[in-house]
Short mmCIF file of C-alpha atoms and ligand atoms in Angstrom, two decimals:
data_model
loop_
_atom_site.label_atom_id
_atom_site.label_comp_id
_atom_site.label_asym_id
_atom_site.label_seq_id
_atom_site.Cartn_x
_atom_site.Cartn_y
_atom_site.Cartn_z
CA MET A 1 0.00 0.00 0.00
CA ALA A 2 1.27 3.42 -0.91
CA ARG A 3 0.18 6.80 0.29
CA ILE A 4 -0.46 9.01 -2.71
CA VAL A 5 -1.63 12.51 -3.51
CA LEU A 6 -3.33 13.07 -6.87
CA LYS A 7 -3.89 16.54 -8.24
CA PHE A 8 -6.28 17.34 -11.07
CA GLY A 9 -6.06 20.64 -12.97
CA GLY A 10 -8.86 22.73 -14.42
CA THR A 11 -9.25 20.97 -17.76
CA SER A 12 -9.24 17.58 -16.02
CA VAL A 13 -12.33 18.62 -14.07
CA GLY A 14 -13.73 20.88 -16.80
CA ASP A 15 -17.26 19.47 -16.76
CA VAL A 16 -19.33 16.85 -14.98
CA GLU A 17 -18.29 14.10 -17.39
CA ARG A 18 -14.61 14.91 -16.77
CA ILE A 19 -15.23 14.88 -13.02
CA ARG A 20 -16.76 11.41 -13.36
CA ASN A 21 -13.68 10.35 -15.29
CA VAL A 22 -11.44 11.67 -12.49
CA ALA A 23 -13.54 9.78 -9.95
CA ARG A 24 -12.92 6.56 -11.90
CA LYS A 25 -9.15 7.18 -11.82
CA VAL A 26 -9.22 7.85 -8.10
CA ALA A 27 -11.38 4.77 -7.54
CA ALA A 28 -8.85 2.63 -9.41
CA GLU A 29 -6.07 3.81 -7.07
CA VAL A 30 -8.24 3.12 -4.02
CA ARG A 31 -9.09 -0.34 -5.30
CA ALA A 32 -5.39 -0.99 -5.85
CA GLY A 33 -5.12 -0.63 -2.09
CA HIS A 34 -3.63 2.85 -1.87
CA GLU A 35 -4.38 5.59 0.62
CA VAL A 36 -5.49 8.47 -1.55
CA SER A 37 -5.78 12.22 -1.07
CA VAL A 38 -6.91 14.33 -4.01
CA VAL A 39 -6.31 18.02 -4.67
CA VAL A 40 -8.50 19.74 -7.23
CA SER A 41 -8.44 22.99 -9.20
CA ALA A 42 -11.48 24.96 -10.21
CA MET A 43 -13.26 23.83 -13.38
CA SER A 44 -11.44 25.34 -16.36
CA GLY A 45 -12.31 28.96 -17.01
CA VAL A 46 -13.96 29.45 -13.64
CA THR A 47 -11.08 31.22 -11.89
CA ASN A 48 -10.68 33.61 -14.82
CA GLN A 49 -14.35 34.40 -14.67
CA LEU A 50 -14.23 35.07 -10.93
CA VAL A 51 -11.15 37.26 -11.29
CA GLY A 52 -13.02 39.13 -14.04
CA TYR A 53 -15.99 39.82 -11.77
CA CYS A 54 -13.74 41.34 -9.10
CA ARG A 55 -12.01 43.58 -11.62
CA GLU A 56 -15.30 44.62 -13.16
CA ILE A 57 -16.64 45.95 -9.89
CA ASP A 58 -13.37 47.55 -8.85
CA PRO A 59 -9.98 47.22 -10.52
CA LEU A 60 -8.43 48.10 -7.15
CA HIS A 61 -10.51 45.60 -5.17
CA ASP A 62 -9.77 44.49 -1.61
CA ALA A 63 -7.39 41.52 -1.93
CA ARG A 64 -9.04 39.72 0.99
CA GLU A 65 -12.40 39.76 -0.77
CA TYR A 66 -10.73 38.74 -4.03
CA ASP A 67 -9.55 35.63 -2.18
CA ALA A 68 -13.03 35.01 -0.80
CA VAL A 69 -14.36 35.12 -4.36
CA VAL A 70 -11.73 33.22 -6.34
CA SER A 71 -11.29 30.43 -3.80
CA SER A 72 -14.90 29.41 -4.41
CA GLY A 73 -14.07 27.64 -7.68
CA GLU A 74 -12.08 24.95 -5.90
CA GLN A 75 -14.72 24.57 -3.21
CA VAL A 76 -17.24 23.59 -5.88
CA THR A 77 -14.99 21.00 -7.52
CA SER A 78 -13.98 19.38 -4.25
CA GLY A 79 -17.61 18.82 -3.33
CA LEU A 80 -18.55 17.56 -6.77
CA LEU A 81 -15.68 15.06 -6.87
CA ALA A 82 -16.60 13.77 -3.39
CA ILE A 83 -20.14 13.19 -4.64
CA ALA A 84 -18.88 11.46 -7.80
CA LEU A 85 -16.67 9.16 -5.69
CA GLN A 86 -19.50 8.31 -3.33
CA LYS A 87 -21.61 7.47 -6.34
CA LEU A 88 -18.98 4.89 -7.29
CA GLY A 89 -19.15 3.43 -3.82
CA ILE A 90 -15.90 5.04 -2.64
CA PRO A 91 -16.20 6.79 0.73
CA ALA A 92 -14.97 10.36 0.32
CA ARG A 93 -15.31 13.81 1.82
CA SER A 94 -14.25 17.29 0.80
CA PHE A 95 -11.98 19.68 2.68
CA GLN A 96 -11.55 23.37 2.16
CA GLY A 97 -8.17 24.92 2.85
CA TRP A 98 -9.13 26.22 6.29
CA GLN A 99 -10.58 22.87 7.30
CA VAL A 100 -7.32 21.02 6.73
CA ALA A 101 -5.84 23.55 7.78
CA VAL A 102 -3.41 24.85 5.18
CA ARG A 103 -1.86 27.80 7.04
CA THR A 104 -0.44 30.65 5.00
CA ASP A 105 1.00 34.10 5.48
CA GLY A 106 -1.26 37.08 4.91
CA THR A 107 -0.20 38.00 1.38
CA HIS A 108 -3.67 37.84 -0.10
CA GLY A 109 -3.76 36.80 -3.75
CA LYS A 110 -0.28 35.27 -3.58
CA ALA A 111 0.02 33.75 -0.13
CA ARG A 112 2.80 31.38 0.90
CA ILE A 113 2.08 28.16 2.74
CA LEU A 114 3.60 28.16 6.23
CA SER A 115 2.39 24.78 7.47
CA VAL A 116 -0.14 22.07 6.83
CA ASP A 117 -1.95 20.46 9.73
CA THR A 118 -2.42 16.84 8.74
CA ALA A 119 -4.47 15.58 11.70
CA PRO A 120 -7.89 15.96 10.02
CA LEU A 121 -6.60 14.30 6.86
CA GLU A 122 -5.01 11.48 8.84
CA ARG A 123 -8.35 10.85 10.53
CA CYS A 124 -10.11 10.80 7.18
CA LEU A 125 -7.57 8.44 5.60
CA GLY A 126 -7.54 6.30 8.74
CA ALA A 127 -11.29 5.85 8.40
CA GLY A 128 -10.76 4.54 4.87
CA GLU A 129 -12.09 7.65 3.17
CA VAL A 130 -10.64 9.61 0.28
CA ALA A 131 -9.81 13.19 1.25
CA VAL A 132 -10.72 15.60 -1.55
CA VAL A 133 -8.99 18.91 -0.85
CA ALA A 134 -9.77 22.22 -2.53
CA GLY A 135 -6.45 23.41 -3.97
CA PHE A 136 -5.21 26.98 -4.32
CA GLN A 137 -6.46 28.08 -0.91
CA GLY A 138 -5.46 28.37 2.71
CA VAL A 139 -6.13 30.40 5.79
CA ALA A 140 -4.13 33.29 7.23
CA GLU A 141 -3.44 33.85 10.90
CA THR A 142 -6.22 36.41 10.83
CA GLY A 143 -8.63 33.59 10.03
CA ARG A 144 -9.28 34.91 6.56
CA VAL A 145 -9.20 32.79 3.43
CA THR A 146 -6.14 33.22 1.22
CA THR A 147 -5.20 32.01 -2.26
CA LEU A 148 -1.76 30.94 -3.43
CA GLY A 149 -1.41 32.76 -6.76
CA ARG A 150 -2.47 31.53 -10.18
CA GLY A 151 -1.65 27.88 -10.72
CA GLY A 152 -1.40 27.49 -6.95
CA SER A 153 -3.16 24.17 -6.62
CA ASP A 154 0.05 22.49 -7.80
CA THR A 155 1.64 23.93 -4.69
CA SER A 156 -1.27 22.78 -2.53
CA ALA A 157 -0.74 19.24 -3.80
CA VAL A 158 3.01 19.18 -3.19
CA ALA A 159 2.60 20.75 0.26
CA LEU A 160 0.06 18.12 1.18
CA ALA A 161 2.28 15.33 -0.17
CA ALA A 162 5.20 16.67 1.89
CA ALA A 163 3.14 17.00 5.06
CA LEU A 164 1.59 13.54 4.67
CA GLY A 165 4.93 11.95 3.79
CA ALA A 166 3.33 10.65 0.59
CA ASP A 167 5.18 8.16 -1.58
CA ARG A 168 4.06 9.94 -4.72
CA CYS A 169 2.46 13.16 -5.89
CA ASP A 170 0.82 12.76 -9.30
CA ILE A 171 -0.12 15.98 -11.07
CA TYR A 172 -2.72 15.31 -13.75
CA THR A 173 -2.94 18.01 -16.37
CA ASP A 174 -3.82 18.52 -20.03
CA VAL A 175 -0.36 17.54 -21.26
CA ASP A 176 1.06 14.09 -20.70
CA GLY A 177 4.37 15.20 -19.26
CA VAL A 178 7.21 17.68 -19.47
CA TYR A 179 8.63 18.11 -22.95
CA THR A 180 12.07 19.09 -24.17
CA THR A 181 10.38 22.23 -25.48
CA ASP A 182 6.92 23.45 -26.46
CA PRO A 183 5.51 20.67 -28.71
CA ARG A 184 3.10 23.16 -30.30
CA ILE A 185 6.11 24.90 -31.83
CA VAL A 186 8.64 22.13 -32.25
CA THR A 187 6.96 19.01 -33.59
CA LYS A 188 10.07 16.98 -32.79
CA ALA A 189 9.84 17.82 -29.07
CA ARG A 190 10.14 14.73 -26.87
CA LYS A 191 8.51 13.88 -23.60
CA LEU A 192 11.12 13.57 -20.86
CA ALA A 193 10.98 10.43 -18.72
CA ARG A 194 12.75 12.25 -15.90
CA ILE A 195 13.86 15.76 -15.12
CA THR A 196 15.71 17.07 -12.07
CA TYR A 197 14.10 19.44 -9.58
CA GLU A 198 16.57 22.15 -10.54
CA GLU A 199 15.88 21.88 -14.23
CA MET A 200 12.14 21.82 -13.64
CA LEU A 201 12.47 24.91 -11.48
CA GLU A 202 14.23 26.75 -14.28
CA MET A 203 11.73 25.50 -16.85
CA ALA A 204 8.79 26.60 -14.70
CA SER A 205 10.17 30.02 -13.88
CA LEU A 206 11.25 30.54 -17.49
CA GLY A 207 7.78 30.16 -18.87
CA ALA A 208 6.94 26.46 -19.18
CA LYS A 209 3.47 26.53 -17.69
CA VAL A 210 3.21 22.90 -16.59
CA LEU A 211 3.84 23.43 -12.87
CA GLN A 212 3.66 26.47 -10.63
CA THR A 213 7.23 27.50 -9.77
CA ARG A 214 6.57 27.40 -6.05
CA SER A 215 5.36 23.84 -6.24
CA VAL A 216 8.71 22.81 -7.69
CA GLU A 217 10.61 24.75 -5.02
CA MET A 218 8.60 22.95 -2.40
CA ALA A 219 9.07 19.53 -4.02
CA MET A 220 12.82 20.13 -4.15
CA LYS A 221 12.99 21.24 -0.55
CA HIS A 222 11.01 18.30 0.80
CA ARG A 223 12.17 15.77 -1.82
CA VAL A 224 8.64 14.99 -2.94
CA ARG A 225 8.58 12.71 -5.98
CA VAL A 226 6.34 14.49 -8.44
CA GLN A 227 4.94 12.92 -11.57
CA VAL A 228 3.33 15.02 -14.32
CA LEU A 229 0.82 13.10 -16.42
CA SER A 230 -2.29 13.43 -18.52
CA SER A 231 -5.78 12.88 -17.20
CA PHE A 232 -6.98 12.28 -20.74
CA GLU A 233 -5.66 8.74 -20.88
CA GLU A 234 -7.99 5.99 -19.84
CA ALA A 235 -5.59 3.88 -17.77
CA PRO A 236 -5.08 4.82 -14.13
CA GLY A 237 -2.03 6.98 -13.47
CA SER A 238 0.14 4.36 -11.84
CA ASP A 239 0.32 2.40 -15.09
CA LEU A 240 1.20 5.37 -17.20
CA PRO A 241 4.62 6.92 -16.94
CA GLY A 242 4.42 10.67 -17.32
CA THR A 243 7.46 12.75 -16.45
CA LEU A 244 9.07 12.17 -13.06
CA VAL A 245 10.58 15.18 -11.32
CA VAL A 246 13.37 13.77 -9.19
CA ASP A 247 16.77 14.17 -7.60
CA GLU A 248 19.78 14.43 -9.86
CA ASP A 249 21.18 11.06 -8.80
CA GLU A 250 18.07 9.36 -10.17
CA ILE A 251 18.85 10.52 -13.69
CA VAL A 252 20.46 7.65 -15.53
CA GLU A 253 21.59 9.24 -18.76
CA GLN A 254 22.42 12.88 -18.29
CA GLU A 255 21.97 15.01 -21.39
CA LEU A 256 23.94 18.19 -21.84
CA VAL A 257 20.73 20.15 -22.23
CA SER A 258 17.40 18.76 -21.05
CA GLY A 259 15.05 21.44 -22.20
CA ILE A 260 14.56 24.71 -24.00
CA ALA A 261 12.18 27.27 -22.55
CA TYR A 262 11.00 30.60 -23.86
CA SER A 263 9.18 33.55 -22.45
CA ARG A 264 7.41 36.31 -24.31
CA ASP A 265 6.65 38.06 -21.06
CA GLU A 266 9.68 40.33 -21.03
CA ALA A 267 10.38 43.71 -22.56
CA LYS A 268 13.72 45.38 -23.20
CA VAL A 269 14.68 48.78 -21.82
CA THR A 270 17.80 50.65 -22.89
CA LEU A 271 19.11 53.81 -21.28
CA LEU A 272 21.35 55.72 -23.65
CA ALA A 273 24.34 57.74 -22.49
CA VAL A 274 24.25 56.86 -18.81
CA ALA A 275 27.04 58.39 -16.71
CA ASP A 276 29.81 55.82 -16.22
CA ARG A 277 30.67 56.23 -12.58
CA PRO A 278 30.16 54.44 -9.27
CA GLY A 279 26.65 54.39 -7.86
CA VAL A 280 24.75 54.88 -11.08
CA ALA A 281 23.41 51.34 -11.35
CA ALA A 282 22.24 51.48 -7.75
CA ARG A 283 20.44 54.72 -8.48
CA ILE A 284 18.72 53.29 -11.54
CA PHE A 285 17.64 49.95 -10.14
CA GLY A 286 16.77 51.27 -6.67
CA PRO A 287 13.63 53.16 -7.75
CA LEU A 288 12.55 50.22 -9.92
CA ALA A 289 12.86 47.86 -6.97
CA ASP A 290 10.96 50.33 -4.80
CA ALA A 291 8.16 50.21 -7.36
CA ALA A 292 8.20 46.37 -7.09
CA ILE A 293 9.37 46.04 -10.70
CA ASN A 294 11.49 42.94 -11.23
CA VAL A 295 14.52 43.33 -13.43
CA ASP A 296 15.83 40.19 -15.09
CA MET A 297 18.64 40.37 -17.64
CA ILE A 298 21.13 43.25 -17.43
CA VAL A 299 24.01 44.32 -19.67
CA GLN A 300 26.17 47.38 -19.45
CA ASN A 301 28.79 48.35 -21.95
CA VAL A 302 32.17 49.84 -21.26
CA SER A 303 32.24 53.49 -22.15
CA GLU A 304 34.39 54.54 -25.05
CA ASP A 305 35.09 57.99 -23.70
CA GLY A 306 35.18 57.05 -20.01
CA LYS A 307 32.16 59.25 -19.39
CA THR A 308 28.96 57.62 -20.61
CA THR A 309 27.72 54.19 -21.54
CA ASP A 310 24.48 52.39 -22.47
CA LEU A 311 22.61 50.17 -20.07
CA THR A 312 20.14 47.53 -21.23
CA PHE A 313 17.88 45.38 -19.08
CA THR A 314 14.58 43.54 -19.19
CA VAL A 315 11.42 43.90 -17.11
CA GLY A 316 8.10 42.07 -17.26
CA LYS A 317 5.99 43.27 -20.18
CA ALA A 318 3.19 44.08 -17.79
CA ASP A 319 5.53 46.42 -15.88
CA LEU A 320 6.95 48.23 -18.90
CA ASP A 321 4.80 51.34 -18.71
CA ARG A 322 5.40 51.74 -15.01
CA ALA A 323 9.13 51.20 -15.48
CA LYS A 324 9.22 53.94 -18.11
CA GLN A 325 7.37 56.24 -15.76
CA VAL A 326 9.76 55.57 -12.88
CA LEU A 327 12.76 56.20 -15.12
CA GLU A 328 11.30 59.39 -16.61
CA THR A 329 10.56 60.77 -13.17
CA SER A 330 14.14 60.40 -12.03
CA ARG A 331 15.70 61.24 -15.36
CA ALA A 332 17.43 64.44 -14.28
CA GLU A 333 18.89 62.73 -11.26
CA LEU A 334 19.98 59.60 -13.16
CA GLY A 335 21.52 61.63 -15.95
CA TYR A 336 20.89 59.61 -19.08
CA ARG A 337 20.04 60.97 -22.50
CA GLN A 338 17.17 58.80 -23.62
CA VAL A 339 15.20 55.68 -22.75
CA VAL A 340 14.37 53.29 -25.59
CA THR A 341 12.03 50.34 -25.08
CA ASP A 342 11.18 47.27 -27.10
CA PRO A 343 8.37 44.90 -26.11
CA ASP A 344 8.85 42.65 -29.16
CA VAL A 345 11.48 40.38 -27.68
CA VAL A 346 11.59 36.80 -26.45
CA LYS A 347 13.90 35.19 -23.96
CA VAL A 348 15.05 31.75 -25.01
CA SER A 349 16.87 29.57 -22.48
CA VAL A 350 18.63 26.25 -22.71
CA ILE A 351 18.62 24.35 -19.44
CA GLY A 352 20.52 21.33 -18.19
CA VAL A 353 22.40 20.22 -15.09
CA GLY A 354 24.77 18.51 -17.55
CA MET A 355 26.32 21.85 -18.45
CA ARG A 356 27.93 22.09 -15.01
CA SER A 357 30.53 19.61 -16.13
CA HIS A 358 30.79 20.46 -19.81
CA ALA A 359 32.27 23.38 -21.69
CA GLY A 360 30.98 24.77 -24.96
CA VAL A 361 27.27 24.69 -24.21
CA ALA A 362 26.78 28.42 -24.69
CA GLN A 363 28.94 28.41 -27.79
CA ARG A 364 26.73 25.80 -29.41
CA MET A 365 23.75 28.04 -28.77
CA PHE A 366 25.42 31.10 -30.27
CA SER A 367 26.51 29.19 -33.38
CA ALA A 368 23.07 27.69 -33.95
CA LEU A 369 21.47 31.13 -33.75
CA ALA A 370 24.16 32.71 -35.92
CA GLU A 371 23.59 30.11 -38.62
CA LYS A 372 19.99 31.24 -38.82
CA GLY A 373 21.01 34.89 -38.89
CA ILE A 374 19.38 35.60 -35.53
CA ASN A 375 20.89 38.50 -33.63
CA ILE A 376 21.44 38.08 -29.89
CA GLN A 377 20.62 41.22 -27.93
CA VAL A 378 21.36 40.20 -24.36
CA ILE A 379 22.94 37.09 -22.82
CA THR A 380 22.81 35.80 -19.25
CA THR A 381 24.08 32.56 -17.82
CA SER A 382 23.82 30.61 -14.61
CA GLU A 383 25.27 27.28 -13.58
CA ILE A 384 22.61 25.28 -15.38
CA LYS A 385 21.22 27.65 -17.99
CA VAL A 386 22.06 30.04 -20.80
CA SER A 387 19.48 32.63 -21.80
CA VAL A 388 19.46 34.95 -24.77
CA LEU A 389 17.14 37.77 -25.70
CA ILE A 390 16.21 37.91 -29.39
CA ALA A 391 13.55 39.52 -31.56
CA GLU A 392 10.18 37.90 -30.94
CA GLU A 393 9.61 37.13 -34.62
CA TYR A 394 12.40 34.52 -34.47
CA THR A 395 10.91 32.51 -31.60
CA GLU A 396 9.91 29.47 -33.68
CA LEU A 397 13.03 29.47 -35.79
CA ALA A 398 15.30 29.73 -32.75
CA LEU A 399 13.54 26.98 -30.80
CA ARG A 400 13.72 24.57 -33.71
CA ALA A 401 17.36 25.34 -34.45
CA LEU A 402 18.40 24.92 -30.82
CA HIS A 403 16.38 21.75 -30.39
CA THR A 404 18.31 20.22 -33.27
CA ALA A 405 21.66 21.66 -32.22
CA TYR A 406 21.48 20.01 -28.80
CA GLY A 407 20.44 16.68 -30.25
CA LEU A 408 16.99 16.75 -28.68
CA ASP A 409 14.95 16.01 -31.80
CA ALA A 410 12.79 12.91 -31.63
CA ALA A 411 13.97 10.21 -34.01
N1 LIG B 501 -7.77 27.68 -10.17
C1 LIG B 501 -6.55 28.40 -9.93
C2 LIG B 501 -6.04 29.05 -11.20
O1 LIG B 501 -6.68 28.94 -12.23
C3 LIG B 501 -5.50 27.54 -9.30
C4 LIG B 501 -5.06 26.37 -10.14
O2 LIG B 501 -5.75 25.93 -11.04
O3 LIG B 501 -3.98 25.85 -9.88
O4 LIG B 501 -5.04 29.69 -11.19
MG1 MG B 502 -1.93 24.64 -13.55
#
């Protein structure tokens, strides 16, 4: 007997028929003798609709009430799935976040889980019932309902798996695993049998939407074995290998690069003729940080004349207008000539723990892009990734070229 946590995303519970299908999968695991907890998302489209209602009434709504509203989607699904399970003769009951309790900090709309009390779940499992938990939600110290940020039910599932000491955490979604890159763009993309926590973390934070970034952080911290798989297959999950997210030492054949991610969410900002002296960067990035604007890639040139230089960096596309405003306001003080922005860029990253021990990974990327005549605007690297910023129109071409260059193409 294993203790497992199953999580079903929005499309997997998109309508009543899909919920019945999920109930059959859960029932199969129960009948196989496992102790099962289930975490559910809202039915697909529901959270967006609820967010829309809040914005319609007041774009600057009270975040606590936003949480009261948007958490309702998961409440509905948890109850419906419990009913569907009971209908199949499987004892089950629903739990809302506060009933578990999933305790969070008070950052409404993007709360962090602090702890999970497992006693009520243990009692439920001990009584031979399936616990169906509403994902995405928790309760703050104030007693108010919180939500964990979009995509947060992945994090609910991993947190529960960690707290329960589960043997497995299966995340059912609308794709059947983690791919080497976006299969909608690169037809030769391959499903990965395994990927390390670190690589998955980079993939998630770089734009692969399969798992919420925080869920991967949590899985890595607590060494939860996560499996990503599709709920659209008929066989129960245990028979169907999706992608396993695991420790590095569980990877048998280490590729140089495991995946290629891309993000269209960034915009480029260039400050022309910035004074080249100590303290300038601090003065530029300070006000941006104060305005809660995240800066990602940064390059600064050497100055030819020893006086001024250009500074280029990226911010989230959604923050571009605010960033411009902040920079304009402090223009006199910062002493630059002009600010030029470009939203039509894409960040493409190659990721792999294999590059720690191999040279030439970045070079292969630069050559592959050069061969296609793609200009690289900004480059950043870390221990397990190389990212470049290029014109957005080359996204498809770059992904395909890199996929081939790193030998990732399916046979
Ligand atoms: N329903 C929430 C969302 O759409 C949480 C989730 O599905 O993970 O973001
Ligand atoms: Mg999701």
